[in-house]
XYZ file of C-alpha atoms in Angstrom:
509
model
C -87.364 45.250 47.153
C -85.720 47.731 44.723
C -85.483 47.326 40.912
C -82.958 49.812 40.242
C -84.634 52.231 37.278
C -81.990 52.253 34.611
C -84.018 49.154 32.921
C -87.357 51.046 33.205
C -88.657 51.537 29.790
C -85.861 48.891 28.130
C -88.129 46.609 26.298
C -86.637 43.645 24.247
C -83.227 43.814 24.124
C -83.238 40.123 23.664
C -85.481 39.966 20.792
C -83.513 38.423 18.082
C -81.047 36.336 20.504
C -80.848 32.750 18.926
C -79.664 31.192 22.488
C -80.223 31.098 25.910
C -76.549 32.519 26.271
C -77.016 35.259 23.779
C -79.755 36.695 25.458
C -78.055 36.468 28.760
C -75.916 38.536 27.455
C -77.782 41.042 25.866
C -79.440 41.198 29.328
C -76.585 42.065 31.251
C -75.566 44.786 28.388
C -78.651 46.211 28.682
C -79.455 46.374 32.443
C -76.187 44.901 34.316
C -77.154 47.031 37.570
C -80.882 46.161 38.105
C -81.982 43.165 40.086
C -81.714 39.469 38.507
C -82.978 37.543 41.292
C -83.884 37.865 44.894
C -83.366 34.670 47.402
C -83.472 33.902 51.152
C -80.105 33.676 52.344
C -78.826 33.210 56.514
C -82.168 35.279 57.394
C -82.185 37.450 55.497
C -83.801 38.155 51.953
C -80.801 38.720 49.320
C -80.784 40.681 45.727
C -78.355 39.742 42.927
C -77.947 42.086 40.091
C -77.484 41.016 36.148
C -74.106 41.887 36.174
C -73.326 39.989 39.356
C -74.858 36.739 37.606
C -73.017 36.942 34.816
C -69.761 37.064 36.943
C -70.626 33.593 38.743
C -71.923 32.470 35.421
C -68.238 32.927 34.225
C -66.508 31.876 37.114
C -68.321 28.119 36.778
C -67.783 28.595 32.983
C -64.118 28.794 33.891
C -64.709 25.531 36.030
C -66.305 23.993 33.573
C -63.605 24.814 31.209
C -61.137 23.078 33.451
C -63.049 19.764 33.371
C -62.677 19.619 30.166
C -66.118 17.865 29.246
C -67.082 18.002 25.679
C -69.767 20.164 24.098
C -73.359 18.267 23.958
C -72.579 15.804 27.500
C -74.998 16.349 30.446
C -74.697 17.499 33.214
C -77.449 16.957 36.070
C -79.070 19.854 38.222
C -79.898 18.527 41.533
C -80.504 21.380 43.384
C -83.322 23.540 44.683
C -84.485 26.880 43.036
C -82.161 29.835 43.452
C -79.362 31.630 41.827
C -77.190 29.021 42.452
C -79.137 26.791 40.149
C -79.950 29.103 37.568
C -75.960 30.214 37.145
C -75.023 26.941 36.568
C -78.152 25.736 34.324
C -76.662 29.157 32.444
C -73.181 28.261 32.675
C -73.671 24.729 31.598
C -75.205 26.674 28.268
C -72.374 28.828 27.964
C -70.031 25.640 27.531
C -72.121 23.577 24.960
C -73.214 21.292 27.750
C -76.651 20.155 27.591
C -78.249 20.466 31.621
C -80.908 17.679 33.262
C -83.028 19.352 35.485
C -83.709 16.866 38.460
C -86.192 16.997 41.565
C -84.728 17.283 44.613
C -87.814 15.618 46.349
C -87.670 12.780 43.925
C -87.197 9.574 44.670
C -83.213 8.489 44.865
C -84.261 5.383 42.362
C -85.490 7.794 39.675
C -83.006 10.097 40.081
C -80.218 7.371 39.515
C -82.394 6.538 36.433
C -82.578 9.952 35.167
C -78.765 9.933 35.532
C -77.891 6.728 34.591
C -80.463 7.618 30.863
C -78.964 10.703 30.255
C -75.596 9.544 30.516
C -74.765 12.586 32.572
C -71.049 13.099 33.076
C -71.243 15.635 35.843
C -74.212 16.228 38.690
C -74.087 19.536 41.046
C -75.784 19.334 44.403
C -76.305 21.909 46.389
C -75.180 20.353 49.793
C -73.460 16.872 50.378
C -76.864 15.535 52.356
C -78.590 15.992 49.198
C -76.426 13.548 47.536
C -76.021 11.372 50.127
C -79.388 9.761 49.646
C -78.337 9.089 45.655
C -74.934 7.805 47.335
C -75.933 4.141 47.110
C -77.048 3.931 43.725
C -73.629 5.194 42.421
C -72.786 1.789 41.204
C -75.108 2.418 38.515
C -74.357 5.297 37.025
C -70.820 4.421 35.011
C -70.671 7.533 32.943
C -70.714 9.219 36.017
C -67.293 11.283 36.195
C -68.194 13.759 39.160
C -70.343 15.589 41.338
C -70.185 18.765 42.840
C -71.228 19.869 46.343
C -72.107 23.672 45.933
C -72.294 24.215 49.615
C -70.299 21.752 52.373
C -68.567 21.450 55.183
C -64.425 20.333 54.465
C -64.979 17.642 57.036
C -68.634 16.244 55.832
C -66.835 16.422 51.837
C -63.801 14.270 52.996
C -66.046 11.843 54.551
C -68.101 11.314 51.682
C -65.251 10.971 49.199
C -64.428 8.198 51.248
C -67.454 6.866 50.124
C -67.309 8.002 46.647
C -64.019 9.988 45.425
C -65.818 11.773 42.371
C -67.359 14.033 44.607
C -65.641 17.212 45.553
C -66.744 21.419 46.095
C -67.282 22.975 43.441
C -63.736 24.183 42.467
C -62.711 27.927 42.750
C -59.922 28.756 40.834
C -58.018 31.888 41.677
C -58.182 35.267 40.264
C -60.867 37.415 38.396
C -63.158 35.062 36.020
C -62.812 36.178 32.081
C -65.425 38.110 30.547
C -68.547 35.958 30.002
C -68.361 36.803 26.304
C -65.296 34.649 26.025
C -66.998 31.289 26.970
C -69.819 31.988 24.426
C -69.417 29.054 21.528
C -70.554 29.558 18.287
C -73.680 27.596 18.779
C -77.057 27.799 17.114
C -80.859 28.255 17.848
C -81.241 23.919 17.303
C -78.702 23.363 19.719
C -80.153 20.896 22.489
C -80.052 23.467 25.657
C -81.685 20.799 28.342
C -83.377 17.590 28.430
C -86.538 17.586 30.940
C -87.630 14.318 31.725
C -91.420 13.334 31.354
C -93.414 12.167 34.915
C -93.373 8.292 33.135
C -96.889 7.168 34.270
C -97.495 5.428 31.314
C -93.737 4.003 31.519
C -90.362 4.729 32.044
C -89.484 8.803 31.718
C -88.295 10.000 28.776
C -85.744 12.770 28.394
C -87.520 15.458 25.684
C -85.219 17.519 24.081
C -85.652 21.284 24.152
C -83.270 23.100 22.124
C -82.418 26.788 22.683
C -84.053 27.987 20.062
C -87.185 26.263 20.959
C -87.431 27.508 24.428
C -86.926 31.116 23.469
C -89.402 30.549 21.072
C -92.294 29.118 23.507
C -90.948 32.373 26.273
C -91.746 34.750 23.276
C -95.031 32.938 22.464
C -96.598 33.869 26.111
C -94.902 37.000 26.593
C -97.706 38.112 23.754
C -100.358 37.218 26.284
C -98.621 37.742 29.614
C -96.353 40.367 28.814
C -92.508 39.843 31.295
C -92.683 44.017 32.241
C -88.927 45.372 33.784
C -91.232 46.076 36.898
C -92.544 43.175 37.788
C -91.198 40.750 40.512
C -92.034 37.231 39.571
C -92.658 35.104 42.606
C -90.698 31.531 41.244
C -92.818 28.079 43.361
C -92.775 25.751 41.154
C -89.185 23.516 41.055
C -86.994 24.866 37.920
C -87.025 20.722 37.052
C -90.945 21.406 35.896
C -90.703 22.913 32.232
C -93.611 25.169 32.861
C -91.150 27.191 35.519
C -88.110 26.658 33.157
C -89.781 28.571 29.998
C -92.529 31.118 31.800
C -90.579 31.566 35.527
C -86.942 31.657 34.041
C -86.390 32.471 30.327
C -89.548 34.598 29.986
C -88.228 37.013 32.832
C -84.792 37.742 31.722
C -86.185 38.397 28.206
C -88.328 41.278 29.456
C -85.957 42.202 32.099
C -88.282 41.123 35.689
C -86.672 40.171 38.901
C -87.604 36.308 39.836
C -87.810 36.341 43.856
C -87.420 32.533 44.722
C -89.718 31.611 47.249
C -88.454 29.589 50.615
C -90.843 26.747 50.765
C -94.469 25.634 50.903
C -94.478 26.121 54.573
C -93.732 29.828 54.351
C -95.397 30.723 51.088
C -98.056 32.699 52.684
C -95.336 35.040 54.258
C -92.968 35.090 51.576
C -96.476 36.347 49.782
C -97.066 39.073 51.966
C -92.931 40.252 52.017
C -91.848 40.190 48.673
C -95.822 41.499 47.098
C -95.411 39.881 43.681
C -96.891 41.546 40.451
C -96.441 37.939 38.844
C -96.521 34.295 39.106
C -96.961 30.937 38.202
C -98.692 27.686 39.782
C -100.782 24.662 39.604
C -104.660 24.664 40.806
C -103.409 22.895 43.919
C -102.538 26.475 45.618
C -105.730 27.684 44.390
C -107.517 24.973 46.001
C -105.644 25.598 49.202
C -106.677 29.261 49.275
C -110.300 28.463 48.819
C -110.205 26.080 51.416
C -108.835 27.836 53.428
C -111.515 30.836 53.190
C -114.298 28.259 53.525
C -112.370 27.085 56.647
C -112.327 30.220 58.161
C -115.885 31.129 57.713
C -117.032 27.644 59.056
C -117.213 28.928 62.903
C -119.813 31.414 62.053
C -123.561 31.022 60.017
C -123.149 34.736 59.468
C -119.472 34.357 58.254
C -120.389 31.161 56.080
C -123.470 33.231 54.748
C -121.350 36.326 53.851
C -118.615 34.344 51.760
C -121.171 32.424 50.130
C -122.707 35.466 49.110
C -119.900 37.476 48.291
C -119.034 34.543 46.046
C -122.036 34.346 44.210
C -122.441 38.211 43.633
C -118.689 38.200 42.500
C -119.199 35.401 39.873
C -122.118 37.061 38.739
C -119.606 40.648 37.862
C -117.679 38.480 36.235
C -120.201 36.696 33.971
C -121.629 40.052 33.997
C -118.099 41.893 33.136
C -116.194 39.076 31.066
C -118.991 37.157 29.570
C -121.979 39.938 28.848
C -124.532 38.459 30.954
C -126.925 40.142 33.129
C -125.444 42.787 35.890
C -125.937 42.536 39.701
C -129.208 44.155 40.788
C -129.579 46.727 43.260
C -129.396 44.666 46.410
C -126.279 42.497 45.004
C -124.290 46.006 43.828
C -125.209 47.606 47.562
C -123.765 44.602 49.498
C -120.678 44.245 47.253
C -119.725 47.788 47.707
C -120.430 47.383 51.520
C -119.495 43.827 51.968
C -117.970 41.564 49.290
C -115.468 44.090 48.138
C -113.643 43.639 51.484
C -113.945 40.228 51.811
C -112.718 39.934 47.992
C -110.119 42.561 48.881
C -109.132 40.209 51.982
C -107.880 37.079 49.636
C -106.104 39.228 47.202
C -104.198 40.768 50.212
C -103.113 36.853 50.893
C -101.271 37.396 47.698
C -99.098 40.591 48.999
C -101.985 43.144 47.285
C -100.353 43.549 44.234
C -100.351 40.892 41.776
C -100.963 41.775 38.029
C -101.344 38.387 36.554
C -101.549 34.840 37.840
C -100.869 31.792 35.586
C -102.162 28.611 36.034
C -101.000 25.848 34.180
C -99.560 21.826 34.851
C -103.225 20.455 35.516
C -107.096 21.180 35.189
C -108.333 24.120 37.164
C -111.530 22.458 38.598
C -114.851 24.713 37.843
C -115.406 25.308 41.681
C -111.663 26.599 42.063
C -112.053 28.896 39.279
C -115.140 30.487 39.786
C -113.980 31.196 43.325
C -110.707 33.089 41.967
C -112.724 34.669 39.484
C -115.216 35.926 42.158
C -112.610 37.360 44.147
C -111.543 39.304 41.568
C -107.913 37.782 41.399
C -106.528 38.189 37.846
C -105.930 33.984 37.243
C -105.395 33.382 33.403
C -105.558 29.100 32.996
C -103.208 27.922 30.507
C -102.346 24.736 28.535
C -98.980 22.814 27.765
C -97.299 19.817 28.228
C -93.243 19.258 28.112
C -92.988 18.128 24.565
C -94.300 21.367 23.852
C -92.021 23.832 25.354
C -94.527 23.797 27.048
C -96.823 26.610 26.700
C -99.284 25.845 24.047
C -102.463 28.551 24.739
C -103.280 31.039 26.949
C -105.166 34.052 26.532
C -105.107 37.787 27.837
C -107.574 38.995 30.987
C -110.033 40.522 29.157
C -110.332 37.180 27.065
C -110.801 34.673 29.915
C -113.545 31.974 29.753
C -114.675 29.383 32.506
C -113.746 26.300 31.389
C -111.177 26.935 28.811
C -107.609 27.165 28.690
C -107.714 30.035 26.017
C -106.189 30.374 22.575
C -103.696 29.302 20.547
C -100.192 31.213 21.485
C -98.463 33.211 18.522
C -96.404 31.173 16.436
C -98.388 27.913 17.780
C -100.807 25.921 15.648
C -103.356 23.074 16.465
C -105.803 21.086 15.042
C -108.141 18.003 16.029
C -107.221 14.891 14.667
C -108.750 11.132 15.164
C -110.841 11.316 18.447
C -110.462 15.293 18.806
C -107.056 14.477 19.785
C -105.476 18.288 20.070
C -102.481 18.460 17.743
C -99.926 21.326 17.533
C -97.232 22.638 15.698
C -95.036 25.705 16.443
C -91.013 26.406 16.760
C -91.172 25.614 20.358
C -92.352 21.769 20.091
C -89.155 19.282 21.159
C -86.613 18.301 18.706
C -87.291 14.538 19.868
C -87.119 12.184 23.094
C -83.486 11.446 24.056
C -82.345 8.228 22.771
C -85.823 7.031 21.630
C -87.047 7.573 18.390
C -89.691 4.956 18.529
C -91.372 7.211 20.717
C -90.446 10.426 18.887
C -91.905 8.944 15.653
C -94.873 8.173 17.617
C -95.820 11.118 18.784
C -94.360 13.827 16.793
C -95.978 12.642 12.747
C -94.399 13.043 9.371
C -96.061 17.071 8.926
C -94.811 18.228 12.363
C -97.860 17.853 14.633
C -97.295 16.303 17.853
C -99.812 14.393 19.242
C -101.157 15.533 22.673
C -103.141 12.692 23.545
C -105.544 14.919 24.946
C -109.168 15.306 23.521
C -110.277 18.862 22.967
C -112.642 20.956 21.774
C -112.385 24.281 19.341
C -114.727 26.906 19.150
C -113.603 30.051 17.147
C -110.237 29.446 18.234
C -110.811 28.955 21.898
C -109.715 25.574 23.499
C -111.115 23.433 25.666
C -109.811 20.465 27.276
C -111.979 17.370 27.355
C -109.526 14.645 28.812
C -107.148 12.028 27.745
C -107.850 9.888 25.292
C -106.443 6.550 27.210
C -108.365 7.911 30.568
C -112.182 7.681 28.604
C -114.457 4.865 29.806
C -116.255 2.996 27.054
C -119.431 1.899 28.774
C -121.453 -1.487 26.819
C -123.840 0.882 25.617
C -120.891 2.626 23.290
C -121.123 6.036 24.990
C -118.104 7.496 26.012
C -117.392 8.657 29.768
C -114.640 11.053 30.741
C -114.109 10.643 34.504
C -112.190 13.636 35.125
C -114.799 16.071 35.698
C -116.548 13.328 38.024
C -112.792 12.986 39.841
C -111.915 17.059 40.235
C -116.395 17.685 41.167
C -115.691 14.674 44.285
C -111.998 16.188 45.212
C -113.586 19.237 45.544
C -115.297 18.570 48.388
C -112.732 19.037 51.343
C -113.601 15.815 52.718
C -112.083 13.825 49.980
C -108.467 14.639 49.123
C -107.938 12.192 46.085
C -110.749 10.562 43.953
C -110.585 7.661 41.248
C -113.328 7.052 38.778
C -113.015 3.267 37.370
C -115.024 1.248 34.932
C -116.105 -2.077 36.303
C -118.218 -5.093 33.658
C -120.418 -6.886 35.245
């Protein structure tokens, strides 16, 4: 996939931008011919430039415009990742309108809720069969002016509005859109940009607001540790709803000028891997898992397969320790087979990834010991990470050289943290969220009077490196007073591949 070299060697051209807008912008100005994002498209894999997304950035501002929806209403995203999502999350921006990232595998009851909290005046879907399965639940969602279909048949469109006569295509007006510079309002860095909606396993989901300012902010914060290079091709998994893939798969690219490839599915990952050959990307330990199981699965057939992997595992973890951690080095026998052996078979998994990745984040749960030492082993460059929505979400990470089993790293720049009652990790930094939408019970309850918001996570500090312990509502107090965290019992029992989900429970007798 080309890159186009004119933005070779342009570093931050969207350093000082105070909005998501403005550093579009600044983007396109800076490197308007170079690829912006590459999707799968009837077959075939498809490259949009900068300066082709800001043109179908202004032609929905120009939509938008003729809506005539006020500055600060939502507007719900129901649609999966691509460029037709991201132009309209950024042309939603442009307008002052503030955008609700939704799941498109979610459940059609909590996306009517997500809706119907938000208020949202407008939701885009990218095909009528999407909405369809929301169709029922319009009754309860009053505020509810329209939705756009981005991609449907007349005949399928005519039969819904039957149905429903807010929804329509998304219009096209005639003639050339307006420069995108025209539809920029003069708003500010605390501007709410997007409201991302909480799981809600401890209740109802709560909209946290993110303003512009604060999600430039967290972008900035890991591009210190996990530099965004104008080489690097960014392989985008995780749904743009998740505000991991929002700040670090989205923002964080177009501020250092990457192409974000959009992968097709789960199904086809592994050849969408070996196509496109990343340099970049972000998931959760569940794809790490997968790859490890899958190695142990192929081995099983054969003692002398099984034995080689095993090895090759245990020699690798030890250049690691050895590399990373200053412990003792291979001996002979252990440097003689890796050279002949485990190199290959290391070399093997890494070509699983298309051969080229540079830097692997994983963040949005606990990377269990068993998955990380087998990454580490096989040499893949996996930095673990920690964040949670209300956030930004990125709150440490740390560089290669600086990884350590069993911690999610340090503190990112511009992010501080502290322990409070019960270790409970606090932090404070420009990217935390300006509140939760329409709650401010909550807000007051988790963001305090200084400005630290309370994680509800137990940690543990050790010249500045983290460590996650668990969640404070998740520890077992047993009768003898001694406190049991059950997560490391749940993730050492999922790891074995005959269990695929473990619960841990404290029972009086």
């Amino acid at each position: 996939m080309s890159k186009g070299a004119a933005d070779i060697g342009v570093i931050r051209p969207c350093a000082d931008a105070r909005t998501i807008p403005e550093a579009l912008l600044r983007r396109m100005e800076a490197s308007p011919e170079t690829t912006a994002y590459i999707h799968h498209v009837e077959g075939a894999w498809r490259e949009t430039t900068w300066a082709e997304t800001g043109n179908a950035v202004a032609r929905l501002c120009q939509a938008l415009r003729e809506l005539s929806i006020p500055a600060g209403e939502r507007v719900g995203l129901m649609m999966p990742n691509g460029p037709d999502c991201v132009d309209m999350d950024f042309a939603c921006m442009f307008m002052g309108l503030i955008t609700v990232p939704l799941y498109i595998r979610d459940s059609a009851a909590n996306i009517a809720y997500l809706l119907r909290d938000s208020g949202a005046r407008l939701c885009v879907v990218d095909t009528q069969e999407r909405w369809s399965l929301v169709a029922d639940l319009r009754v309860h969602l009053p505020d509810l002016e329209q939705v756009w279909v981005c991609n449907g048949s007349p005949g399928s469109l005519k039969r819904l509005q039957t149905q429903d006569e807010r929804v329509r295509p998304v219009p096209e007006l005639p003639g050339p859109a307006p420069p995108l510079d025209e539809f920029m309002l003069q708003s500010g860095g605390d501007d709410i940009a997007t409201l991302v909606y909480t799981s809600g396993t401890t209740g109802p989901p709560k909209g946290v607001m993110l303003s512009h300012g604060a999600l430039l902010s967290n972008a900035r914060s890991v591009d210190h540790v996990m530099p965004s290079r104008p080489d690097d091709l960014l392989l985008s998994i995780l749904p743009l709803a998740h505000s991991f893939e929002r700040s670090v798969g989205w923002i964080l690219p177009m501020l250092g000028g990457a192409t974000v490839a959009y992968a097709r599915s789960v199904e086809t990952l592994a050849a969408d891997l070996m196509t496109l050959r990343p340099t970049a990307m972000l998931a959760v330990p569940r794809l790490f898992e997968r790859v490890q199981a899958k190695a142990m699965a192929d081995a099983e057939g054969s003692a002398l397969r099984s034995w080689l992997l095993e090895r090759t595992i245990r020699i690798g973890w030890k250049r690691w320790l050895h590399t990373y951690q200053e412990e003792s080095p291979p001996n002979l026998f252990e440097g003689v087979f890796w050279t002949l052996i485990g190199s290959r078979v290391a070399h093997r998994v890494r070509t699983a990834f298309g051969g080229r990745t540079r830097v692997i984040l994983s963040g949005g749960a606990p990377l269990s010991f068993d998955t990380g030492r087998f990454m580490y082993a096989m040499e893949m460059p996996l930095i673990e990470g920690y964040g949670l929505t209300e956030a930004g979400p990125a709150v440490t990470g740390s560089t290669l050289p600086q990884r350590q089993q069993g911690s999610v790293g340090f503190a990112l720049k511009n992010v501080e943290l502290s322990l409070g009652t019960n270790d409970e990790l606090l932090v404070r930094s420009p990217g935390l969220m300006t509140g939760y939408w329409r709650n401010e019970t909550a807000t007051q309850e988790t963001i305090d009077e200084k400005g630290w918001l309370h994680t509800g996570d137990r940690a543990r500090i050790v010249e500045g490196r983290v460590s996650i312990i668990g969640r404070i509502k998740d520890i077992l107090v047993l009768s003898t007073g001694e406190n049991v965290n059950p997560e490391p019992i749940e993730a050492a029992l999922v790891a074995d591949r005959l269990i695929n989900q473990a619960c841990v429970i404290a029972v009086s007798y």
